[in-house]
C-alpha cells in the first residue's frame, strides 16, 4: 500500500532537526534508513504527519576511535558495521550480529541508530548493545545526554528518548585482551528475525571464565541480560560441560513471548541451549 | 511536493513528487520503468531491488525524496548496446526463471553480490540472495546461473 500523506523535511543541522521534531509534536517521526518505519507506514500501522529525515546530518555519521571505546554514528548502516575495520577489530560482536540482520539490501539502508531507536525486542543489535554495556548519546531540546543501554530500552518499541530527542551515536566499549565473543541467532527461514538471539562476551584466564556478559534478544519486551547465567559462568572452568551448566540459568528472570514462531517455554529452552553455545565459542572452547 | 533530481539508467530526471511516493512507484509510474515489479507490502520479497549509488536497495522501502541526487540502475539499465548483461544471459541459459516475477530483483541482487564477492561459493550465493524470494524455481537454477556468470568473470 501507499503510505498516508505526510510532510517531509531533511534538515542539515541537528538543531534544525530537533526544532522540526519538537514543532511536529506527537505526529512527528524521525526517519533514518526507513527499513522499519517504511514497512509500517506501507501497512498503515504508522501514519506520522511529519517525517524528519536525519539522513543529511553529518554529526550522526562516522566511526571514531576514542580510546577505551569507539564512537559509532547513528547513521552507520548495518553494512558498514559489518565491514568497518575499526568495528571489526574492537567490537567484533557488533559486526557479527549486524551480518545476521535481514538481507544485504536492507543492510545497505538500515542504520545502527534506527535499529536501537526502534527497540524491537526481537532485533539483534539492541541485545548486543546491552551485552556490551554500550552508551547511547542523544540530543534534544534540553541539550545532550548519555543513556546506558540497560536504561535505554524501556518497553516494547519504547525507549528512553524524550520528545524532540535524536539519537546521535553510540559509544561501544572495546573488548580488551583475553575477551572473546559470539552471537548465536536461531531462526528458521532466510532473512528472518531471531526466535531467540544470544550475544555473549567472555574473558578467559588460566582455564577459567573470569567474566561473562550475555544479552538476550526476544526473551521479553526489551533486550535483557542473562544475569544468573553470567554469575554462574564467572569462575567456572572453561569447558563445555561447565558452560552448559551455567547456561541452564539463562532464562531466569525473563518473560519470553508466545507467538506463531514459538511458545514461551520453547524460547526458554532455546535461550539455555544457545547461551551454552555462545559462551563456548566466546570462551574459545 | 518536493523537487528531486535523480539519474536512472543513465538519464537524469527532475520531478516534483509527493513525499509519500515510494521510489518503486516513481520508477514504474512516473518514468515507465515497469521492469521493476512490486511483490509485497512488507519489504521481504526483493522483487523491487535496484542499485542506488552502486549498492542494492529495495526500491519499495526508499522514498523517492530520499533518492534525490542518487544514481539508480534498474534491470532495464543493465544491457549495454543491445547486449545482455552476463547475469541476464546466465539466467536465460540456466533456466533460472519460470514466471519471471522475481527475476529482475534476483538479477539486481546478484549484481550486488558479484560486486562485493566476484567468486562466491554456492553458500555465499544463497546468502547474497537471502532478501529475494522466488515462488517458482526452488532456487537451484538461480544459484547455478549466478555461479556460471561469476565463472565468466562479471564484476559490474
Ligand atoms: C525484511 C526485513 C528483515 C529484517 N530483519 C531484521 C533482523 O533479522 N534483525 C534485526 O535486528 N532487524 C531486522 N530488520 C530491521 C532493520 O534492522 C532496520 O534497519 C532497523 O530496525 C531500523 O533502522 P533504520 O535506519 O532503517 O530506521 P528507520 O526505519 O528509519 O526508523 C526506525 C525507528 O527508529 C527511529 N529512529 C531512527 N533513527 C533515529 C535517530 N537517529 N534518532 C531517533 N530516532 C530514530 C524512527 O523514528 C523509527 O521509529 C529487518 C527489516 C526488514 C525490512
Ligand atoms: S516489493 Fe517486496 S521487497 Fe519491495
Ligand atoms: S520465477 Fe516465478 S517467482 Fe521466481
Short mmCIF file of C-alpha atoms and ligand atoms in Angstrom, two decimals:
data_model
loop_
_atom_site.label_atom_id
_atom_site.label_comp_id
_atom_site.label_asym_id
_atom_site.label_seq_id
_atom_site.Cartn_x
_atom_site.Cartn_y
_atom_site.Cartn_z
CA UNK A 1 0.00 0.00 0.00
CA UNK A 2 0.89 3.63 -0.33
CA UNK A 3 1.63 5.36 2.99
CA UNK A 4 -0.81 8.03 4.09
CA UNK A 5 0.23 11.58 3.28
CA UNK A 6 2.82 13.37 5.40
CA UNK A 7 5.07 16.40 5.32
CA UNK A 8 8.75 15.83 4.91
CA UNK A 9 11.83 17.76 5.86
CA UNK A 10 15.51 16.95 5.51
CA UNK A 11 17.38 19.32 7.81
CA UNK A 12 21.12 19.81 7.56
CA UNK A 13 21.83 20.59 11.21
CA UNK A 14 20.93 18.70 14.37
CA UNK A 15 19.45 21.85 15.94
CA UNK A 16 17.18 22.31 12.96
CA UNK A 17 16.13 18.65 13.17
CA UNK A 18 15.33 18.95 16.87
CA UNK A 19 13.28 22.06 16.19
CA UNK A 20 11.33 20.38 13.37
CA UNK A 21 10.69 17.36 15.55
CA UNK A 22 9.64 19.47 18.53
CA UNK A 23 7.30 21.60 16.39
CA UNK A 24 5.67 18.47 14.96
CA UNK A 25 4.98 17.12 18.46
CA UNK A 26 3.23 13.75 18.75
CA UNK A 27 2.75 13.49 14.98
CA UNK A 28 6.41 13.86 14.09
CA UNK A 29 8.78 10.99 13.49
CA UNK A 30 12.44 10.64 12.63
CA UNK A 31 13.30 8.63 9.54
CA UNK A 32 16.81 7.25 9.04
CA UNK A 33 17.16 4.20 6.77
CA UNK A 34 13.41 3.66 6.74
CA UNK A 35 13.77 -0.12 6.89
CA UNK A 36 11.48 -0.47 9.89
CA UNK A 37 9.43 2.68 9.51
CA UNK A 38 8.51 2.47 5.82
CA UNK A 39 7.14 -1.09 6.01
CA UNK A 40 5.00 0.05 8.97
CA UNK A 41 3.81 3.09 7.03
CA UNK A 42 3.03 1.00 3.96
CA UNK A 43 0.87 -1.24 6.11
CA UNK A 44 -0.58 1.93 7.66
CA UNK A 45 0.37 0.70 11.09
CA UNK A 46 2.17 4.02 11.40
CA UNK A 47 0.91 7.29 9.94
CA UNK A 48 3.13 10.16 11.09
CA UNK A 49 2.08 13.60 9.84
CA UNK A 50 5.67 14.83 9.61
CA UNK A 51 8.85 12.92 8.80
CA UNK A 52 12.15 14.45 9.81
CA UNK A 53 14.81 12.79 7.67
CA UNK A 54 18.10 12.71 9.60
CA UNK A 55 20.00 11.36 6.57
CA UNK A 56 21.79 14.63 5.84
CA UNK A 57 23.09 15.19 9.39
CA UNK A 58 26.87 14.94 9.24
CA UNK A 59 27.05 14.89 13.07
CA UNK A 60 25.40 11.46 13.02
CA UNK A 61 27.98 9.97 10.66
CA UNK A 62 31.36 8.39 11.13
CA UNK A 63 33.25 5.93 13.29
CA UNK A 64 35.92 7.21 15.68
CA UNK A 65 38.44 5.60 17.99
CA UNK A 66 38.09 7.46 21.31
CA UNK A 67 40.45 5.39 23.44
CA UNK A 68 38.55 2.85 25.51
CA UNK A 69 35.56 2.88 23.19
CA UNK A 70 34.51 3.50 19.62
CA UNK A 71 32.08 6.28 18.83
CA UNK A 72 29.78 4.99 16.11
CA UNK A 73 27.46 7.50 14.42
CA UNK A 74 23.75 6.70 14.50
CA UNK A 75 23.61 6.74 10.69
CA UNK A 76 26.20 3.97 10.29
CA UNK A 77 24.48 1.33 8.17
CA UNK A 78 24.37 -2.34 9.09
CA UNK A 79 26.55 -2.99 6.05
CA UNK A 80 29.15 -0.51 7.32
CA UNK A 81 29.05 -2.11 10.77
CA UNK A 82 29.76 -5.48 9.12
CA UNK A 83 32.73 -4.23 7.10
CA UNK A 84 34.33 -1.37 9.01
CA UNK A 85 37.86 -2.40 10.09
CA UNK A 86 37.75 -0.47 13.41
CA UNK A 87 34.45 -2.02 14.45
CA UNK A 88 35.59 -5.47 13.38
CA UNK A 89 38.78 -5.13 15.37
CA UNK A 90 37.40 -3.70 18.61
CA UNK A 91 33.68 -4.51 18.62
CA UNK A 92 33.59 -7.73 16.59
CA UNK A 93 30.37 -8.89 18.26
CA UNK A 94 28.55 -5.93 16.75
CA UNK A 95 29.87 -6.70 13.24
CA UNK A 96 28.99 -10.36 13.57
CA UNK A 97 25.45 -9.64 14.77
CA UNK A 98 24.90 -6.94 12.12
CA UNK A 99 25.76 -9.53 9.48
CA UNK A 100 22.75 -11.57 10.60
CA UNK A 101 20.29 -8.66 10.28
CA UNK A 102 17.84 -9.05 7.41
CA UNK A 103 19.48 -9.27 3.97
CA UNK A 104 22.11 -7.32 2.00
CA UNK A 105 19.70 -4.75 0.52
CA UNK A 106 18.14 -3.96 3.90
CA UNK A 107 21.63 -3.78 5.43
CA UNK A 108 22.60 -1.12 2.87
CA UNK A 109 19.86 1.21 4.15
CA UNK A 110 19.11 0.24 7.75
CA UNK A 111 21.14 2.05 10.41
CA UNK A 112 22.53 1.18 13.82
CA UNK A 113 20.74 4.19 15.34
CA UNK A 114 17.46 3.20 13.71
CA UNK A 115 17.71 -0.33 14.97
CA UNK A 116 18.35 0.82 18.54
CA UNK A 117 15.72 3.59 18.47
CA UNK A 118 13.14 1.23 17.02
CA UNK A 119 13.71 -1.06 20.03
CA UNK A 120 12.15 -4.19 18.66
CA UNK A 121 12.86 -6.85 21.32
CA UNK A 122 13.45 -9.39 18.52
CA UNK A 123 16.15 -7.22 16.92
CA UNK A 124 19.78 -8.31 17.06
CA UNK A 125 21.70 -5.10 17.74
CA UNK A 126 19.85 -4.00 20.90
CA UNK A 127 20.81 -7.32 22.53
CA UNK A 128 24.43 -6.66 21.57
CA UNK A 129 24.28 -3.10 22.94
CA UNK A 130 23.04 -4.48 26.25
CA UNK A 131 25.70 -7.21 26.38
CA UNK A 132 28.48 -4.72 25.62
CA UNK A 133 27.19 -2.05 28.04
CA UNK A 134 27.09 0.47 25.22
CA UNK A 135 26.18 4.08 25.92
CA UNK A 136 23.65 5.81 23.69
CA UNK A 137 24.08 9.50 23.01
CA UNK A 138 21.04 11.68 22.46
CA UNK A 139 20.47 15.34 21.66
CA UNK A 140 17.21 17.16 22.21
CA UNK A 141 15.64 20.45 23.22
CA UNK A 142 17.27 20.07 26.66
CA UNK A 143 20.76 19.51 25.27
CA UNK A 144 22.90 16.43 25.13
CA UNK A 145 22.79 13.36 27.36
CA UNK A 146 24.10 9.83 27.50
CA UNK A 147 21.96 6.83 28.37
CA UNK A 148 23.24 3.38 29.30
CA UNK A 149 21.90 0.58 27.09
CA UNK A 150 20.38 -1.03 30.21
CA UNK A 151 18.15 2.02 30.76
CA UNK A 152 17.57 2.91 27.12
CA UNK A 153 15.17 0.08 26.30
CA UNK A 154 12.05 0.65 28.39
CA UNK A 155 9.31 -1.45 26.87
CA UNK A 156 8.18 -2.99 23.60
CA UNK A 157 9.22 -0.46 20.87
CA UNK A 158 9.71 2.13 23.61
CA UNK A 159 12.96 3.84 24.55
CA UNK A 160 14.17 6.49 26.96
CA UNK A 161 14.27 9.06 24.13
CA UNK A 162 12.05 12.02 25.03
CA UNK A 163 10.05 14.34 22.76
CA UNK A 164 12.28 16.02 20.20
CA UNK A 165 15.29 13.86 21.07
CA UNK A 166 17.51 12.36 18.40
CA UNK A 167 19.97 9.54 18.84
CA UNK A 168 23.29 10.87 17.55
CA UNK A 169 25.66 7.99 18.18
CA UNK A 170 26.69 5.09 20.34
CA UNK A 171 29.78 4.61 22.47
CA UNK A 172 30.75 0.97 22.35
CA UNK A 173 33.46 -0.18 24.79
CA UNK A 174 36.33 -2.01 23.11
CA UNK A 175 36.73 -5.63 24.04
CA UNK A 176 40.08 -5.93 25.75
CA UNK A 177 42.80 -8.54 25.70
CA UNK A 178 41.62 -12.05 26.57
CA UNK A 179 37.97 -11.44 25.67
CA UNK A 180 36.07 -13.48 23.10
CA UNK A 181 32.60 -13.01 21.68
CA UNK A 182 29.85 -14.76 19.79
CA UNK A 183 26.35 -14.01 18.52
CA UNK A 184 24.12 -17.06 18.28
CA UNK A 185 20.84 -16.48 16.45
CA UNK A 186 18.11 -19.02 15.96
CA UNK A 187 15.65 -18.55 13.13
CA UNK A 188 14.05 -20.89 10.69
CA UNK A 189 13.82 -19.06 7.40
CA UNK A 190 16.11 -16.76 5.43
CA UNK A 191 16.17 -13.04 6.38
CA UNK A 192 14.07 -13.79 9.45
CA UNK A 193 14.12 -12.23 12.88
CA UNK A 194 15.57 -14.15 15.80
CA UNK A 195 13.19 -16.51 17.56
CA UNK A 196 15.84 -16.13 20.24
CA UNK A 197 19.25 -14.48 19.89
CA UNK A 198 22.15 -14.63 22.34
CA UNK A 199 25.00 -12.11 22.37
CA UNK A 200 27.85 -13.24 24.61
CA UNK A 201 31.29 -11.93 25.54
CA UNK A 202 33.61 -13.78 27.88
CA UNK A 203 37.08 -13.25 29.35
CA UNK A 204 39.11 -16.34 29.88
CA UNK A 205 42.15 -16.69 32.09
CA UNK A 206 44.01 -19.76 33.35
CA UNK A 207 41.43 -22.22 32.11
CA UNK A 208 38.59 -20.37 33.84
CA UNK A 209 35.98 -17.86 32.85
CA UNK A 210 36.90 -14.58 34.53
CA UNK A 211 33.78 -12.72 33.49
CA UNK A 212 30.90 -13.18 31.06
CA UNK A 213 28.19 -10.84 29.80
CA UNK A 214 25.16 -12.11 27.95
CA UNK A 215 22.40 -10.19 26.15
CA UNK A 216 19.21 -11.92 25.03
CA UNK A 217 17.03 -10.98 22.05
CA UNK A 218 13.33 -11.80 22.03
CA UNK A 219 13.16 -13.07 25.61
CA UNK A 220 10.88 -10.26 26.85
CA UNK A 221 9.59 -6.85 25.87
CA UNK A 222 13.13 -5.45 25.95
CA UNK A 223 16.56 -6.97 25.36
CA UNK A 224 17.75 -8.36 28.69
CA UNK A 225 20.92 -9.55 30.36
CA UNK A 226 21.07 -13.20 31.44
CA UNK A 227 22.41 -12.16 34.85
CA UNK A 228 22.00 -15.53 36.58
CA UNK A 229 23.94 -17.32 33.84
CA UNK A 230 26.59 -14.58 33.89
CA UNK A 231 27.06 -15.12 37.63
CA UNK A 232 27.17 -18.90 37.20
CA UNK A 233 29.73 -18.63 34.39
CA UNK A 234 32.09 -16.37 36.36
CA UNK A 235 34.75 -18.60 37.88
CA UNK A 236 33.53 -21.71 36.02
CA UNK A 237 36.01 -23.97 34.25
CA UNK A 238 36.40 -23.12 30.58
CA UNK A 239 34.98 -26.35 29.27
CA UNK A 240 31.78 -27.32 27.53
CA UNK A 241 30.11 -29.06 30.43
CA UNK A 242 30.70 -26.26 32.90
CA UNK A 243 29.48 -23.65 30.43
CA UNK A 244 26.42 -25.70 29.55
CA UNK A 245 25.69 -25.93 33.27
CA UNK A 246 25.96 -22.16 33.69
CA UNK A 247 23.75 -21.66 30.63
CA UNK A 248 20.96 -23.61 32.33
CA UNK A 249 20.20 -20.38 34.16
CA UNK A 250 20.00 -18.21 31.01
CA UNK A 251 16.22 -17.84 31.10
CA UNK A 252 15.97 -16.95 34.79
CA UNK A 253 14.10 -13.71 35.29
CA UNK A 254 12.98 -13.46 31.65
CA UNK A 255 9.39 -13.35 30.37
CA UNK A 256 9.53 -14.50 26.75
CA UNK A 257 6.52 -14.08 24.47
CA UNK A 258 4.47 -16.89 22.96
CA UNK A 259 3.69 -16.31 19.30
CA UNK A 260 3.50 -18.04 15.93
CA UNK A 261 7.25 -18.66 15.98
CA UNK A 262 7.39 -20.38 19.32
CA UNK A 263 5.86 -20.80 22.75
CA UNK A 264 7.41 -19.19 25.81
CA UNK A 265 8.75 -22.49 27.21
CA UNK A 266 10.32 -23.29 23.84
CA UNK A 267 12.05 -19.91 23.91
CA UNK A 268 13.31 -20.63 27.43
CA UNK A 269 14.76 -23.89 26.17
CA UNK A 270 16.36 -22.10 23.22
CA UNK A 271 17.85 -19.43 25.48
CA UNK A 272 19.58 -22.11 27.56
CA UNK A 273 20.90 -24.09 24.60
CA UNK A 274 22.00 -21.06 22.59
CA UNK A 275 23.66 -19.45 25.61
CA UNK A 276 25.69 -22.62 26.12
CA UNK A 277 26.83 -22.48 22.50
CA UNK A 278 27.53 -18.76 22.53
CA UNK A 279 29.55 -18.99 25.76
CA UNK A 280 31.56 -21.90 24.40
CA UNK A 281 32.59 -20.00 21.27
CA UNK A 282 33.17 -16.76 23.20
CA UNK A 283 35.50 -18.57 25.60
CA UNK A 284 37.25 -20.43 22.83
CA UNK A 285 36.34 -23.96 23.96
CA UNK B 1 5.55 18.47 -3.23
CA UNK B 2 9.31 18.24 -3.27
CA UNK B 3 11.66 18.67 -6.19
CA UNK B 4 14.02 15.76 -6.83
CA UNK B 5 16.74 15.13 -9.38
CA UNK B 6 17.61 11.50 -10.00
CA UNK B 7 19.66 9.68 -12.58
CA UNK B 8 18.01 6.45 -13.67
CA UNK B 9 19.70 4.09 -16.10
CA UNK B 10 21.95 6.88 -17.29
CA UNK B 11 19.26 9.55 -17.85
CA UNK B 12 18.79 12.43 -15.41
CA UNK B 13 15.24 13.42 -14.43
CA UNK B 14 13.89 16.33 -12.36
CA UNK B 15 10.40 15.93 -10.95
CA UNK B 16 8.05 17.24 -8.30
CA UNK B 17 6.97 14.36 -6.08
CA UNK B 18 4.74 13.86 -3.09
CA UNK B 19 6.88 12.87 -0.06
CA UNK B 20 4.96 9.62 0.31
CA UNK B 21 5.79 8.47 -3.22
CA UNK B 22 7.92 5.31 -2.99
CA UNK B 23 10.93 5.04 -5.25
CA UNK B 24 9.45 1.96 -6.93
CA UNK B 25 6.27 3.85 -7.80
CA UNK B 26 8.32 6.74 -9.12
CA UNK B 27 10.26 4.34 -11.35
CA UNK B 28 7.21 2.49 -12.60
CA UNK B 29 4.54 5.14 -12.83
CA UNK B 30 6.44 8.34 -13.48
CA UNK B 31 9.29 7.00 -15.58
CA UNK B 32 7.52 3.98 -17.06
CA UNK B 33 10.29 1.65 -15.85
CA UNK B 34 7.94 -1.26 -15.31
CA UNK B 35 10.79 -3.76 -15.44
CA UNK B 36 10.98 -3.34 -11.66
CA UNK B 37 7.98 -5.12 -10.12
CA UNK B 38 6.39 -4.93 -6.67
CA UNK B 39 5.80 -8.22 -4.92
CA UNK B 40 4.90 -7.43 -1.33
CA UNK B 41 3.95 -4.83 1.25
CA UNK B 42 6.46 -5.89 3.87
CA UNK B 43 9.91 -5.30 2.32
CA UNK B 44 10.51 -9.05 2.26
CA UNK B 45 10.34 -10.27 -1.34
CA UNK B 46 13.11 -8.28 -3.04
CA UNK B 47 11.31 -8.18 -6.41
CA UNK B 48 11.79 -4.39 -6.44
CA UNK B 49 15.58 -4.47 -5.93
CA UNK B 50 17.58 -1.80 -7.81
CA UNK B 51 21.07 -0.37 -7.40
CA UNK B 52 21.23 3.00 -5.65
CA UNK B 53 24.65 4.67 -5.79
CA UNK B 54 26.18 1.28 -6.51
CA UNK B 55 24.54 -0.82 -3.78
CA UNK B 56 21.36 -2.88 -3.82
CA UNK B 57 18.24 -1.47 -2.17
CA UNK B 58 14.60 -2.48 -2.07
CA UNK B 59 13.01 0.36 -4.01
CA UNK B 60 9.69 -0.18 -2.22
CA UNK B 61 11.47 0.76 1.02
CA UNK B 62 13.02 4.03 -0.11
CA UNK B 63 11.06 7.25 -0.54
CA UNK B 64 11.56 8.97 -3.88
CA UNK B 65 12.57 12.10 -1.93
CA UNK B 66 15.32 10.06 -0.25
CA UNK B 67 16.69 9.22 -3.70
CA UNK B 68 17.23 12.90 -4.52
CA UNK B 69 20.68 13.20 -6.08
CA UNK B 70 21.13 9.44 -6.38
CA UNK B 71 22.23 7.33 -9.30
CA UNK B 72 19.81 4.45 -9.83
CA UNK B 73 20.25 1.41 -12.04
CA UNK B 74 17.25 -0.81 -12.74
CA UNK B 75 17.13 -4.10 -14.60
CA UNK B 76 16.41 -2.00 -17.70
CA UNK B 77 19.78 -0.31 -17.46
CA UNK B 78 21.88 -3.47 -17.38
CA UNK B 79 22.09 -4.34 -21.07
CA UNK B 80 24.76 -2.41 -22.97
CA UNK B 81 24.47 -1.65 -26.70
CA UNK B 82 21.77 -4.26 -27.11
CA UNK B 83 23.92 -6.92 -25.43
CA UNK B 84 22.52 -8.61 -22.38
CA UNK B 85 24.44 -8.37 -19.14
CA UNK B 86 26.23 -11.67 -18.39
CA UNK B 87 23.82 -12.29 -15.49
CA UNK B 88 20.82 -11.82 -17.77
CA UNK B 89 22.35 -14.28 -20.23
CA UNK B 90 23.18 -16.76 -17.48
CA UNK B 91 19.62 -16.65 -16.07
CA UNK B 92 18.33 -17.38 -19.57
CA UNK B 93 20.81 -20.17 -20.29
CA UNK B 94 20.50 -21.89 -16.93
CA UNK B 95 16.66 -21.74 -16.88
CA UNK B 96 16.76 -19.67 -13.71
CA UNK B 97 13.16 -18.46 -14.06
CA UNK B 98 9.68 -19.74 -14.58
CA UNK B 99 7.11 -16.97 -14.17
CA UNK B 100 9.89 -14.40 -14.09
CA UNK B 101 8.33 -12.16 -11.46
CA UNK B 102 11.29 -12.38 -9.08
CA UNK B 103 13.90 -12.25 -11.85
CA UNK B 104 14.64 -8.51 -12.07
CA UNK B 105 15.19 -8.37 -8.32
CA UNK B 106 17.22 -11.57 -8.31
CA UNK B 107 19.50 -10.26 -11.02
CA UNK B 108 19.93 -6.87 -9.34
CA UNK B 109 20.75 -8.59 -6.02
CA UNK B 110 23.19 -10.86 -7.85
CA UNK B 111 24.88 -7.83 -9.45
CA UNK B 112 25.45 -6.51 -5.92
CA UNK B 113 26.76 -9.86 -4.72
CA UNK B 114 29.29 -10.17 -7.55
CA UNK B 115 30.39 -6.57 -7.00
CA UNK B 116 31.44 -7.36 -3.44
CA UNK B 117 32.38 -11.02 -3.99
CA UNK B 118 33.27 -11.85 -7.60
CA UNK B 119 33.79 -15.56 -6.89
CA UNK B 120 31.17 -16.63 -4.38
CA UNK B 121 30.69 -20.18 -3.17
CA UNK B 122 27.27 -21.74 -3.52
CA UNK B 123 26.56 -20.93 0.14
CA UNK B 124 27.62 -17.32 -0.36
CA UNK B 125 25.30 -17.04 -3.36
CA UNK B 126 22.40 -18.32 -1.28
CA UNK B 127 23.20 -15.82 1.46
CA UNK B 128 23.69 -12.98 -1.00
CA UNK B 129 20.23 -13.63 -2.42
CA UNK B 130 18.68 -14.04 1.02
CA UNK B 131 16.46 -10.99 0.56
CA UNK B 132 14.86 -12.27 -2.63
CA UNK B 133 12.02 -14.76 -2.72
CA UNK B 134 11.16 -16.99 -5.65
CA UNK B 135 7.85 -18.85 -5.66
CA UNK B 136 8.61 -21.00 -8.69
CA UNK B 137 12.09 -22.33 -9.20
CA UNK B 138 13.23 -23.77 -5.89
CA UNK B 139 16.33 -21.58 -6.32
CA UNK B 140 18.62 -24.33 -7.68
CA UNK B 141 18.92 -22.91 -11.17
CA UNK B 142 19.16 -19.36 -9.86
CA UNK B 143 22.22 -20.33 -7.84
CA UNK B 144 23.59 -22.16 -10.87
CA UNK B 145 23.09 -19.08 -13.06
CA UNK B 146 24.91 -16.77 -10.65
CA UNK B 147 27.72 -19.28 -10.39
CA UNK B 148 28.02 -19.54 -14.15
CA UNK B 149 28.01 -15.74 -14.57
CA UNK B 150 30.71 -15.49 -11.90
CA UNK B 151 32.83 -18.01 -13.78
CA UNK B 152 32.72 -15.81 -16.86
CA UNK B 153 34.16 -13.04 -14.69
CA UNK B 154 31.40 -10.45 -14.22
CA UNK B 155 32.31 -7.60 -11.95
CA UNK B 156 29.73 -4.95 -12.75
C1 LIG C 1 12.86 -7.69 5.53
C2 LIG C 1 13.44 -7.15 6.81
C3 LIG C 1 14.07 -8.01 7.68
C4 LIG C 1 14.62 -7.53 8.87
N1 LIG C 1 15.27 -8.41 9.68
C5 LIG C 1 15.86 -7.96 10.81
C6 LIG C 1 16.59 -8.86 11.65
O1 LIG C 1 16.73 -10.06 11.37
N2 LIG C 1 17.14 -8.35 12.78
C7 LIG C 1 17.04 -7.03 13.11
O2 LIG C 1 17.60 -6.64 14.13
N3 LIG C 1 16.39 -6.15 12.33
C8 LIG C 1 15.79 -6.60 11.18
N4 LIG C 1 15.12 -5.69 10.38
C9 LIG C 1 15.02 -4.25 10.79
C10 LIG C 1 16.24 -3.47 10.36
O3 LIG C 1 17.31 -3.80 11.22
C11 LIG C 1 16.03 -1.96 10.36
O4 LIG C 1 17.03 -1.43 9.54
C12 LIG C 1 16.25 -1.22 11.65
O5 LIG C 1 15.42 -1.80 12.61
C13 LIG C 1 15.83 0.23 11.53
O6 LIG C 1 16.87 1.07 11.08
P1 LIG C 1 16.50 2.25 10.07
O7 LIG C 1 17.68 3.13 9.97
O8 LIG C 1 16.00 1.67 8.82
O9 LIG C 1 15.38 3.02 10.87
P2 LIG C 1 14.00 3.67 10.42
O10 LIG C 1 13.11 2.65 9.83
O11 LIG C 1 14.26 4.89 9.63
O12 LIG C 1 13.46 4.09 11.84
C14 LIG C 1 13.07 3.13 12.81
C15 LIG C 1 12.59 3.83 14.08
O13 LIG C 1 13.69 4.45 14.74
C16 LIG C 1 13.50 5.86 14.82
N5 LIG C 1 14.83 6.46 14.54
C17 LIG C 1 15.68 6.11 13.53
N6 LIG C 1 16.83 6.78 13.64
C18 LIG C 1 16.73 7.57 14.73
C19 LIG C 1 17.60 8.50 15.38
N7 LIG C 1 18.84 8.74 14.90
N8 LIG C 1 17.16 9.13 16.49
C20 LIG C 1 15.91 8.89 16.98
N9 LIG C 1 15.05 8.02 16.41
C21 LIG C 1 15.45 7.36 15.32
C22 LIG C 1 12.44 6.21 13.81
O14 LIG C 1 11.70 7.33 14.21
C23 LIG C 1 11.59 4.95 13.82
O15 LIG C 1 10.71 4.97 14.89
C24 LIG C 1 14.54 -6.14 9.18
C25 LIG C 1 13.91 -5.27 8.30
C26 LIG C 1 13.36 -5.75 7.12
C27 LIG C 1 12.70 -4.79 6.20
S1 LIG C 2 8.18 -5.20 -3.23
FE1 LIG C 2 8.70 -6.82 -1.89
S2 LIG C 2 10.58 -6.10 -1.08
FE2 LIG C 2 10.00 -4.49 -2.34
S1 LIG C 3 10.41 -17.38 -11.31
FE1 LIG C 3 8.42 -17.11 -10.52
S2 LIG C 3 8.83 -16.14 -8.63
FE2 LIG C 3 10.80 -16.67 -9.29
#
